[in-house]
Coordinates of C-alpha atoms and ligand atoms in Angstrom, one line a residue:
Chain A
M209 CA 0.0 0.1 -0.2
R210 CA 1.0 3.4 -0.6
I211 CA -0.2 6.6 0.7
R212 CA 0.2 9.8 -0.9
T213 CA -1.5 13.5 0.7
R214 CA -1.7 16.6 -1.2
F215 CA -3.6 19.8 0.0
Q216 CA -6.0 21.2 -2.8
E217 CA -8.4 24.2 -2.0
G218 CA -7.6 23.9 1.6
V219 CA -8.5 20.2 1.7
A220 CA -5.9 17.2 2.4
V221 CA -6.5 14.6 -0.4
V222 CA -5.1 11.2 0.7
S223 CA -4.8 8.8 -2.2
I224 CA -4.4 5.4 -1.3
E225 CA -3.1 2.5 -3.4
G226 CA -3.1 -1.0 -2.7
D227 CA -5.1 -3.4 0.0
V228 CA -5.6 -1.7 3.5
D229 CA -5.4 -4.5 5.6
M230 CA -4.3 -5.5 9.0
Y231 CA -0.9 -5.1 7.5
T232 CA -1.3 -2.0 6.1
S233 CA -3.4 -0.5 8.1
P234 CA -1.1 0.9 10.7
E235 CA 0.3 3.4 8.3
L236 CA -2.9 4.7 7.1
R237 CA -3.8 5.3 10.7
S238 CA -0.5 7.2 11.6
A239 CA -1.2 9.4 8.1
L240 CA -4.9 10.3 9.1
S241 CA -3.8 10.5 12.9
E242 CA -1.0 13.2 11.9
L243 CA -4.0 15.3 9.9
T244 CA -6.6 15.2 12.6
G245 CA -4.1 16.0 14.9
E246 CA -3.3 19.3 12.9
R247 CA -7.2 19.7 13.3
V248 CA -7.2 19.7 9.1
P249 CA -10.6 20.7 8.6
R250 CA -11.5 18.5 5.5
I251 CA -10.2 15.2 4.3
V252 CA -10.9 13.5 1.4
L253 CA -9.7 9.8 1.0
D254 CA -9.6 8.7 -2.4
L255 CA -10.2 5.0 -2.4
G256 CA -9.8 4.9 -6.3
A257 CA -6.8 2.4 -6.1
V258 CA -8.0 0.1 -3.2
P259 CA -8.9 -3.0 -4.2
F260 CA -9.8 -4.6 -0.8
M261 CA -10.5 -3.5 2.7
D262 CA -10.8 -5.1 5.7
S263 CA -12.2 -4.8 9.2
S264 CA -8.8 -3.2 10.5
G265 CA -9.1 -0.9 7.2
I266 CA -12.9 0.0 8.5
A267 CA -11.6 0.5 12.1
T268 CA -9.2 3.3 10.7
L269 CA -11.9 4.8 8.9
V270 CA -14.0 5.0 11.8
Q271 CA -11.1 6.0 14.3
T272 CA -10.6 9.2 11.9
L273 CA -13.8 10.5 11.9
K274 CA -14.0 10.1 15.4
E275 CA -10.8 12.2 16.0
A276 CA -12.2 14.9 13.5
R277 CA -15.5 15.2 15.0
P278 CA -14.5 17.3 18.3
Y279 CA -13.2 19.6 16.3
G280 CA -16.1 19.8 13.8
G281 CA -13.7 17.8 10.9
E282 CA -15.0 16.2 8.1
V283 CA -14.1 13.1 6.5
R284 CA -15.1 12.0 2.8
L285 CA -14.8 9.1 1.0
A286 CA -14.0 9.1 -2.7
A287 CA -14.3 6.8 -5.7
P288 CA -14.2 3.7 -3.9
G289 CA -14.6 0.5 -6.2
K290 CA -17.1 -2.3 -5.8
N291 CA -15.3 -4.4 -3.5
V292 CA -14.7 -1.5 -0.8
L293 CA -18.2 -0.4 -1.3
R294 CA -19.4 -3.6 -0.6
I295 CA -17.3 -4.0 2.8
L296 CA -18.7 -0.2 3.6
E297 CA -22.3 -1.7 3.2
L298 CA -21.3 -4.9 5.4
S299 CA -20.0 -3.2 7.9
N300 CA -22.9 -0.5 8.0
L301 CA -20.6 2.5 7.3
M302 CA -22.7 3.7 4.2
A303 CA -24.3 6.3 6.7
L304 CA -21.5 7.6 8.6
F305 CA -19.1 8.8 5.8
P306 CA -20.1 10.9 2.7
I307 CA -19.3 8.9 -0.4
H308 CA -18.5 10.5 -3.8
G309 CA -17.9 9.4 -7.0
S310 CA -14.4 10.8 -7.4
V311 CA -11.9 13.3 -5.9
E312 CA -13.5 16.2 -7.6
E313 CA -17.0 15.6 -6.6
A314 CA -16.0 15.2 -2.9
L315 CA -14.3 18.6 -3.3
R316 CA -16.9 20.2 -4.3
G317 CA -19.8 18.5 -2.3
E318 CA -21.0 21.1 0.2
A319 CA -20.4 20.6 4.0
Chain B
M202 CA -18.9 -29.9 -16.7
R203 CA -19.0 -30.1 -12.9
P204 CA -15.3 -29.8 -11.1
P205 CA -14.4 -32.7 -8.6
D206 CA -14.0 -31.7 -5.3
E207 CA -10.5 -30.6 -4.5
Y208 CA -8.2 -29.6 -1.8
I209 CA -5.8 -26.7 -1.5
T210 CA -3.8 -26.5 1.3
L211 CA -1.9 -23.8 2.7
S212 CA 0.3 -23.1 5.9
L213 CA 1.4 -19.8 6.9
P214 CA 3.4 -18.1 9.6
S215 CA 0.8 -15.9 11.5
N216 CA 2.2 -12.6 9.9
P217 CA -0.1 -10.3 8.9
K218 CA 2.0 -9.5 5.6
Y219 CA 1.0 -12.9 4.4
L220 CA -2.7 -11.9 4.4
G221 CA -2.3 -10.3 1.0
L222 CA -1.0 -13.9 -0.3
L223 CA -3.6 -15.7 1.2
R224 CA -6.5 -13.8 -0.1
E225 CA -4.6 -14.4 -3.6
V226 CA -5.0 -18.0 -3.2
V227 CA -8.5 -17.8 -2.1
G228 CA -9.4 -15.7 -4.5
R229 CA -7.8 -17.4 -7.4
S230 CA -9.4 -20.6 -6.1
A231 CA -12.9 -19.3 -5.9
E232 CA -12.2 -17.7 -9.9
I233 CA -11.1 -21.4 -10.8
F234 CA -14.2 -23.1 -9.2
G235 CA -16.6 -20.6 -10.7
F236 CA -17.7 -18.4 -8.2
S237 CA -19.4 -15.0 -8.7
E238 CA -17.1 -11.8 -8.3
E239 CA -19.5 -11.1 -5.0
E240 CA -18.8 -14.5 -3.9
K241 CA -15.3 -14.4 -4.6
L242 CA -14.8 -10.9 -2.6
S243 CA -17.0 -12.8 0.5
L244 CA -14.6 -15.9 0.4
M245 CA -11.5 -13.4 0.5
L246 CA -13.0 -11.4 3.1
A247 CA -14.3 -14.3 5.4
V248 CA -10.7 -16.0 5.2
N249 CA -8.8 -12.5 6.0
E250 CA -11.1 -11.6 8.9
G251 CA -10.7 -15.4 10.4
C252 CA -6.6 -15.1 9.8
A253 CA -6.7 -11.7 11.1
N254 CA -8.5 -12.8 14.1
I255 CA -6.1 -15.7 15.0
I256 CA -3.0 -13.4 14.7
E257 CA -4.5 -10.8 16.9
H258 CA -6.4 -12.6 19.6
C259 CA -5.2 -16.2 19.7
Y260 CA -1.2 -15.4 18.6
G261 CA -1.5 -12.1 20.4
R262 CA 0.2 -10.9 17.3
D263 CA 2.9 -13.5 17.6
P264 CA 4.2 -13.4 14.1
S265 CA 6.3 -16.9 14.3
Q266 CA 3.3 -18.9 15.3
K267 CA 1.7 -21.3 12.4
I268 CA -1.6 -20.9 10.4
D269 CA -3.3 -23.9 8.7
V270 CA -5.7 -23.0 5.9
T271 CA -7.7 -26.1 4.1
L272 CA -9.6 -24.9 1.0
H273 CA -12.2 -27.7 0.1
L274 CA -13.4 -27.2 -3.2
L275 CA -16.9 -28.7 -4.1
P276 CA -19.3 -28.6 -6.9
D277 CA -21.7 -26.4 -5.0
R278 CA -19.4 -24.6 -2.4
M279 CA -16.1 -24.1 -0.8
E280 CA -15.2 -25.0 2.7
V281 CA -12.8 -23.1 4.3
E282 CA -10.9 -24.5 7.6
L283 CA -8.4 -22.1 9.7
R284 CA -6.7 -23.9 12.1
D285 CA -4.7 -22.4 14.8
Y286 CA -2.3 -24.0 17.3
G287 CA -3.0 -21.3 20.4
E288 CA -4.1 -22.2 23.9
Y289 CA -7.3 -20.6 23.8
F290 CA -9.3 -23.9 24.3
E291 CA -6.9 -25.5 26.8
E292 CA -6.4 -22.7 29.0
G293 CA -10.2 -21.4 29.5
G294 CA -11.9 -24.5 28.5
R295 CA -14.5 -22.2 26.9
S296 CA -15.7 -21.8 23.5
I297 CA -15.7 -19.3 21.3
C298 CA -19.0 -19.5 20.6
D299 CA -19.9 -18.1 23.7
E300 CA -22.5 -15.6 24.6
E301 CA -19.5 -12.8 25.5
L302 CA -18.2 -13.5 21.3
R303 CA -21.4 -13.4 19.9
E304 CA -21.2 -9.3 20.3
G305 CA -17.7 -9.3 19.3
G306 CA -16.0 -6.9 16.9
L307 CA -16.5 -6.3 13.5
G308 CA -14.5 -9.1 12.2
L309 CA -16.9 -11.9 13.3
R310 CA -19.5 -10.0 12.0
L311 CA -18.2 -9.9 8.8
M312 CA -17.5 -13.7 8.4
K313 CA -20.9 -14.7 9.5
S314 CA -22.8 -12.0 7.3
V315 CA -20.9 -13.1 4.2
M316 CA -20.8 -16.8 5.0
D317 CA -23.4 -19.5 4.9
E318 CA -21.7 -21.3 8.0
V319 CA -19.2 -20.2 10.6
V320 CA -18.3 -23.1 13.2
F321 CA -15.8 -22.8 15.4
R322 CA -14.4 -25.8 17.4
P323 CA -11.6 -27.4 19.6
A324 CA -9.1 -29.2 17.0
E325 CA -7.2 -32.0 17.4
R326 CA -4.8 -32.0 20.6
E327 CA -4.7 -28.3 20.3
G328 CA -6.1 -25.0 19.0
T329 CA -9.2 -23.9 17.3
L330 CA -10.6 -25.1 14.0
L331 CA -12.9 -22.8 12.3
T332 CA -15.0 -23.9 9.5
M333 CA -16.9 -21.6 7.1
V334 CA -18.6 -22.5 4.4
K335 CA -20.0 -20.6 1.2
Y336 CA -22.4 -21.9 -1.4
R337 CA -22.3 -20.6 -5.0
A338 CA -25.4 -19.5 -7.0
A339 CA -26.5 -22.4 -9.4
R340 CA -24.5 -21.5 -12.7
R341 CA -25.4 -22.1 -16.2
S342 CA -21.4 -23.7 -16.9
Chain C
M30 CA 16.5 -5.4 9.4
R31 CA 16.9 -9.3 8.0
P32 CA 13.6 -11.0 8.0
P33 CA 13.9 -14.1 9.7
D34 CA 13.4 -17.6 8.4
E35 CA 9.9 -18.5 7.6
Y36 CA 8.1 -21.5 5.8
I37 CA 5.0 -21.4 3.7
T38 CA 3.7 -24.5 2.6
L39 CA 1.2 -25.4 -0.2
S40 CA -0.5 -28.7 -1.5
L41 CA -2.3 -28.8 -5.1
P42 CA -4.0 -31.0 -6.9
S43 CA -1.8 -32.2 -9.8
N44 CA -3.8 -30.0 -12.2
P45 CA -2.1 -28.0 -14.7
K46 CA -5.1 -24.9 -14.1
Y47 CA -3.4 -24.3 -10.3
L48 CA -0.1 -23.5 -11.7
G49 CA -1.0 -20.0 -12.0
L50 CA -1.9 -19.4 -8.7
L51 CA 1.4 -21.4 -7.5
R52 CA 3.3 -18.7 -9.5
E53 CA 1.8 -16.1 -7.6
V54 CA 2.1 -17.6 -4.1
V55 CA 5.7 -18.1 -4.9
G56 CA 6.2 -14.2 -6.9
R57 CA 4.5 -12.8 -3.7
S58 CA 6.8 -14.5 -1.2
A59 CA 10.0 -13.5 -3.3
E60 CA 8.6 -9.8 -2.9
I61 CA 7.7 -10.1 0.6
F62 CA 11.4 -11.7 1.3
G63 CA 13.4 -8.8 -1.0
F64 CA 13.9 -10.7 -4.3
S65 CA 14.3 -8.5 -7.3
E66 CA 12.2 -8.7 -10.2
E67 CA 14.5 -11.0 -12.3
E68 CA 15.2 -13.2 -9.3
K69 CA 11.5 -13.5 -8.4
L70 CA 10.6 -14.5 -12.2
S71 CA 13.4 -17.3 -11.8
L72 CA 11.7 -18.7 -8.9
M73 CA 8.2 -18.2 -10.5
L74 CA 9.6 -20.0 -13.9
A75 CA 11.7 -23.0 -11.9
V76 CA 8.7 -23.9 -9.5
N77 CA 6.5 -23.9 -12.4
E78 CA 8.7 -26.3 -14.7
G79 CA 9.4 -28.4 -11.6
C80 CA 5.3 -28.8 -10.9
A81 CA 4.8 -29.0 -14.9
N82 CA 7.4 -31.9 -14.9
I83 CA 5.5 -33.6 -11.5
I84 CA 2.3 -33.5 -13.6
E85 CA 3.5 -34.9 -17.2
H86 CA 6.1 -36.9 -16.2
C87 CA 5.4 -38.5 -12.3
Y88 CA 1.5 -38.5 -12.7
G89 CA 0.9 -38.8 -16.2
R90 CA -2.0 -36.1 -16.2
D91 CA -3.5 -37.6 -13.5
P92 CA -5.3 -34.2 -12.3
S93 CA -6.0 -35.7 -8.6
Q94 CA -3.0 -36.3 -7.5
K95 CA -1.4 -34.4 -5.0
I96 CA 2.1 -31.9 -4.9
D97 CA 3.3 -30.5 -1.9
V98 CA 5.2 -27.5 -1.9
T99 CA 7.3 -25.8 0.5
L100 CA 9.4 -22.5 0.4
H101 CA 11.5 -21.9 3.1
L102 CA 12.5 -18.3 3.4
L103 CA 15.6 -17.6 4.8
P104 CA 17.8 -14.2 4.8
D105 CA 19.9 -14.9 2.1
R106 CA 18.0 -17.5 -0.1
M107 CA 14.8 -19.3 -0.9
E108 CA 14.8 -23.3 -1.0
V109 CA 11.8 -24.6 -2.3
E110 CA 11.0 -28.2 -2.2
L111 CA 8.5 -29.7 -4.6
R112 CA 7.2 -33.5 -3.5
D113 CA 5.4 -36.0 -5.5
Y114 CA 3.9 -39.2 -4.3
G115 CA 4.3 -41.1 -7.6
E116 CA 6.1 -44.3 -8.2
Y117 CA 9.0 -43.1 -9.9
F118 CA 11.7 -44.2 -7.6
E119 CA 9.7 -47.3 -6.8
E120 CA 9.3 -48.8 -9.9
G121 CA 12.6 -48.1 -11.5
G122 CA 14.8 -48.0 -8.5
R123 CA 16.3 -45.4 -11.0
S124 CA 17.0 -41.9 -9.8
I125 CA 16.0 -38.5 -11.9
C126 CA 19.5 -37.9 -11.8
D127 CA 20.6 -40.4 -14.3
E128 CA 22.7 -39.6 -17.3
E129 CA 19.5 -40.0 -19.6
L130 CA 18.0 -36.8 -17.5
R131 CA 21.0 -34.6 -17.9
E132 CA 20.1 -34.6 -21.5
G133 CA 16.5 -33.8 -20.7
G134 CA 14.1 -31.4 -22.5
L135 CA 13.9 -27.5 -22.2
G136 CA 11.6 -27.6 -18.6
L137 CA 14.7 -29.0 -16.8
R138 CA 17.7 -27.0 -18.5
L139 CA 15.3 -23.6 -17.5
M140 CA 15.4 -24.9 -13.8
K141 CA 19.2 -25.6 -13.6
S142 CA 19.9 -22.4 -15.4
V143 CA 17.6 -19.8 -13.2
M144 CA 18.2 -21.7 -9.8
D145 CA 21.7 -22.1 -7.8
E146 CA 20.8 -25.3 -6.9
V147 CA 18.7 -28.1 -8.4
V148 CA 18.6 -31.6 -6.4
F149 CA 16.4 -34.7 -7.0
R150 CA 16.1 -37.4 -4.3
P151 CA 13.7 -40.1 -3.2
A152 CA 11.2 -38.8 -0.5
E153 CA 10.4 -40.6 2.4
R154 CA 8.6 -43.5 1.8
E155 CA 7.5 -42.9 -1.7
G156 CA 7.9 -40.0 -4.6
T157 CA 10.4 -37.7 -5.1
L158 CA 11.7 -34.7 -3.5
L159 CA 13.0 -31.6 -5.8
T160 CA 14.9 -29.1 -4.1
M161 CA 15.8 -25.7 -5.5
V162 CA 17.7 -23.2 -4.0
K163 CA 18.1 -19.3 -5.5
Y164 CA 20.4 -17.2 -3.5
R165 CA 19.1 -13.2 -3.6
A166 CA 21.6 -10.6 -4.4
A167 CA 22.9 -8.7 -1.4
R168 CA 20.8 -5.9 -0.8
R169 CA 21.1 -2.5 1.2
S170 CA 17.8 -3.0 2.7
Chain D
M23 CA -5.5 -16.4 -21.3
R24 CA -7.7 -15.0 -24.3
I25 CA -6.6 -15.1 -28.1
R26 CA -7.9 -13.0 -30.4
T27 CA -6.9 -13.3 -34.1
R28 CA -7.5 -10.6 -37.1
F29 CA -6.0 -10.2 -40.5
Q30 CA -4.1 -6.9 -41.3
E31 CA -2.6 -6.4 -44.7
G32 CA -2.5 -9.9 -45.2
V33 CA -1.2 -10.7 -42.1
A34 CA -2.5 -12.9 -39.1
V35 CA -2.1 -10.8 -35.8
V36 CA -3.1 -13.1 -32.9
S37 CA -3.0 -11.3 -29.5
I38 CA -2.5 -13.2 -26.3
E39 CA -3.6 -11.9 -23.0
G40 CA -2.5 -13.8 -20.0
D41 CA 0.0 -16.4 -19.0
V42 CA 1.0 -18.8 -21.3
D43 CA 1.5 -22.1 -19.5
M44 CA 0.8 -25.9 -19.3
Y45 CA -2.9 -24.9 -18.7
T46 CA -3.3 -22.5 -21.6
S47 CA -0.7 -23.6 -24.0
P48 CA -3.1 -26.0 -25.6
E49 CA -5.7 -23.2 -26.8
L50 CA -3.0 -21.4 -28.2
R51 CA -1.5 -24.2 -30.1
S52 CA -4.6 -25.1 -32.0
A53 CA -5.0 -21.7 -32.5
L54 CA -1.7 -21.1 -34.1
S55 CA -2.0 -24.7 -36.0
E56 CA -5.3 -23.9 -37.5
L57 CA -3.5 -21.0 -38.7
T58 CA -0.4 -23.0 -40.1
G59 CA -3.1 -25.6 -41.3
E60 CA -4.4 -22.9 -43.7
R61 CA -0.9 -22.1 -44.9
V62 CA -1.2 -18.3 -43.7
P63 CA 2.2 -16.8 -44.9
R64 CA 2.8 -14.2 -42.3
I65 CA 1.8 -14.8 -38.7
V66 CA 2.6 -11.9 -36.0
L67 CA 2.2 -12.9 -32.0
D68 CA 1.4 -10.2 -30.1
L69 CA 2.8 -10.4 -26.9
G70 CA 2.4 -7.0 -25.3
A71 CA -0.2 -9.1 -22.6
V72 CA 1.5 -12.0 -21.7
P73 CA 3.0 -11.3 -18.1
F74 CA 4.4 -14.9 -18.2
M75 CA 5.3 -18.1 -20.5
D76 CA 6.5 -21.3 -19.4
S77 CA 8.5 -24.0 -21.4
S78 CA 4.7 -25.0 -22.8
G79 CA 4.7 -22.0 -24.4
I80 CA 8.0 -21.6 -25.9
A81 CA 7.1 -25.5 -27.1
T82 CA 4.6 -24.0 -28.8
L83 CA 6.3 -21.2 -30.4
V84 CA 8.7 -23.7 -32.0
Q85 CA 5.9 -25.9 -33.1
T86 CA 4.6 -23.0 -34.8
L87 CA 7.6 -22.2 -36.9
K88 CA 8.0 -25.7 -37.6
E89 CA 4.5 -26.2 -39.3
A90 CA 5.2 -22.6 -41.1
R91 CA 8.4 -23.4 -42.6
P92 CA 7.8 -25.9 -45.0
Y93 CA 5.5 -23.7 -46.9
G94 CA 7.8 -20.5 -46.5
G95 CA 6.0 -19.1 -43.6
E96 CA 6.8 -16.6 -41.5
V97 CA 6.4 -16.3 -37.6
R98 CA 7.2 -13.3 -35.7
L99 CA 7.2 -12.0 -31.7
A100 CA 6.0 -8.5 -31.1
A101 CA 5.9 -6.5 -28.0
P102 CA 7.3 -9.2 -25.6
G103 CA 7.5 -7.6 -21.9
K104 CA 10.8 -8.2 -19.9
N105 CA 9.5 -11.5 -18.3
V106 CA 8.7 -13.2 -21.8
L107 CA 12.3 -11.5 -23.2
R108 CA 13.9 -13.5 -20.7
I109 CA 12.4 -16.8 -20.9
L110 CA 12.9 -16.5 -24.7
E111 CA 16.4 -15.7 -23.9
L112 CA 17.1 -18.3 -21.5
S113 CA 15.6 -20.9 -23.9
N114 CA 18.2 -19.5 -26.4
L115 CA 15.0 -18.6 -29.2
M116 CA 16.0 -15.1 -29.4
A117 CA 17.9 -16.1 -32.8
L118 CA 14.9 -18.3 -34.3
F119 CA 12.4 -15.4 -34.4
P120 CA 12.5 -12.0 -35.4
I121 CA 11.4 -10.0 -32.1
H122 CA 9.9 -6.6 -32.9
G123 CA 9.2 -3.9 -30.3
S124 CA 5.6 -3.6 -31.8
V125 CA 3.0 -4.7 -33.7
E126 CA 3.0 -2.0 -36.3
E127 CA 6.6 -2.5 -36.5
A128 CA 6.6 -6.5 -37.2
L129 CA 3.8 -5.4 -39.7
R130 CA 6.6 -3.6 -41.2
G131 CA 9.3 -5.2 -41.2
E132 CA 10.5 -6.8 -44.2
A133 CA 10.7 -10.8 -44.9
Ligands
ADP504 N1 -9.1 -16.9 16.8 C1 -9.4 -16.5 18.0 N2 -8.9 -16.7 19.1 C2 -9.1 -16.1 20.3 N3 -10.1 -15.4 20.2 C3 -10.7 -14.9 19.4 C4 -10.4 -15.4 17.9 N4 -11.2 -14.8 17.4 C5 -11.9 -13.8 17.7 N5 -11.8 -14.0 19.1 C6 -12.5 -13.2 20.3 O1 -13.6 -12.5 19.4 C7 -13.7 -11.2 19.8 C8 -14.6 -10.6 18.7 O2 -13.5 -10.5 17.4 P1 -13.7 -9.7 16.0 O3 -14.8 -9.9 15.5 O4 -12.7 -9.7 15.3 O5 -13.5 -8.1 16.7 P2 -12.0 -7.6 17.1 O6 -11.1 -8.4 16.5 O7 -12.3 -6.2 16.6 O8 -12.3 -7.8 18.7 C9 -12.1 -10.9 20.1 O9 -12.5 -9.8 20.6 C10 -11.8 -11.9 20.4 O10 -11.9 -11.9 22.0
ADP505 N1 8.7 -35.5 -11.7 C1 9.5 -36.4 -12.7 N2 9.4 -37.6 -12.7 C2 9.8 -38.2 -13.7 N3 10.3 -38.1 -14.7 C3 10.5 -36.6 -15.2 C4 10.1 -35.6 -13.7 N4 10.9 -34.9 -14.3 C5 11.6 -34.8 -15.4 N5 11.4 -36.1 -15.6 C6 12.3 -36.3 -16.9 O1 13.3 -35.7 -17.0 C7 12.9 -35.5 -18.7 C8 12.9 -34.1 -19.1 O2 12.1 -33.1 -18.5 P1 11.7 -31.7 -19.0 O3 13.0 -31.1 -18.8 O4 10.8 -31.2 -18.1 O5 11.5 -31.9 -20.7 P2 10.2 -32.2 -21.2 O6 9.5 -32.3 -20.2 O7 10.1 -31.3 -22.2 O8 10.4 -33.6 -21.7 C9 11.5 -35.7 -19.1 O9 11.3 -36.1 -20.4 C10 11.1 -36.9 -18.2 O10 11.7 -38.4 -18.6

């Protein structure tokens, strides 16, 4: 898994490439904790290149939301593929996260 | 032509770095045996979660232990067995099916929601044997 | 940090449809253990050829027999063992290293040219044990 | 593995997608035998989407050459990737087959 973070219009866009599982999620978690630690108001996770995510990946997403909420931060998911969508669904997370078809749409979407 | 039933077995160190390799084996086997894309994902997810639980709860993240995986491929289903060599059953004598575990975390819930059967029982001599079954939709192959 | 030595074992039916899955396991293991792309290809090719030979010559293309593959991952090398349960040694009592075989076809030549060691010997009880070793180039990891 | 054959400027261009191994090579062999059976004078094998080839794939190539030669047919290889090139090399086949960087180059190359 590879993570790249860029800032665009004040939003942190985190692009993830590869499977997010028990092996790789700690790295994602620390990258995201850094952002919430700095109280970045908006985080967009680009999931377009994530073929698979397991429960530790899901836990990482939920954790990030928990860290962002106290300061009014927002976490959006962009471009999840079929597999990731299904795993979000199975985990009952579809309501928790705003899900967008692409990073651009996630950037445009209102708070 | 219906495929005969076949076995694939894989033994791995209890190291999270091998989870991807394991998923690949499960996914490829599912493809070879004509499971749909969704069924394939279910199998990959369930086996992943089962192994992650063994790594985490049974071996306490010690990466030098062993996990045995058996894929039993039958015409209408895949039966997956995950076997660990942990102390779980010997120590407490309590089953992983106890009430307390029914309220377990996400991993167990995912396994149960994507598989048709999920059964834990003591393995021979020591450790736990987790059996999961996934039927495949009737296909016109 | 040098990785410790680890074992991965895989048992497969002697069916050519599983060769791709086997290569994938070998390739992923090679990646995890830091082999170069070329070394990885060598390992995938050698294991593929070894298994293809077992399927063809030892089991006569009967797809219902068993092949055991062990990948022993060490800091400086991968040792691969392929074990079959054929009648080869029992029947003829001649070793696969016989002169006649040294002039074998392409498969054997490929195995010998990409691996550092290729040794056939009788397995316990029955069948053949093929051991192949590939050292990896010193790396600055 | 998937095989598609098209005719272009009188040349049979056979595009192969996927690994060519003991499992898949029989299908390739029969596709190619059909062409040599019809004495197709020029065959270009597009190997651009072949990540891996084993000795049975190599044997298939050699077999095709053997079938084509008696009637003066030609077999060219196009766009082999790093892995396939290495396996051709290891099999001492680089001299037997004209190897081209792309299908277009293979079509242009002279007899
Ligand atoms: N292989 C196992 N060995 C021992 N305990 C286990 C095993 N698998 C699951 N458990 C127990 O079941 C509980 C629920 O597991 P799980 O659903 O994966 O959630 P989590 O791992 O997030 O706690 C765990 O907290 C643990 O107590
Ligand atoms: N596992 C095996 N069991 C029995 N005989 C074998 C085995 N592997 C190789 N051989 C013998 O070695 C010869 C050379 O094998 P190989 O190099 O793969 O060429 P080919 O398969 O094209 O004949 C075979 O023809 C066969 O007689």
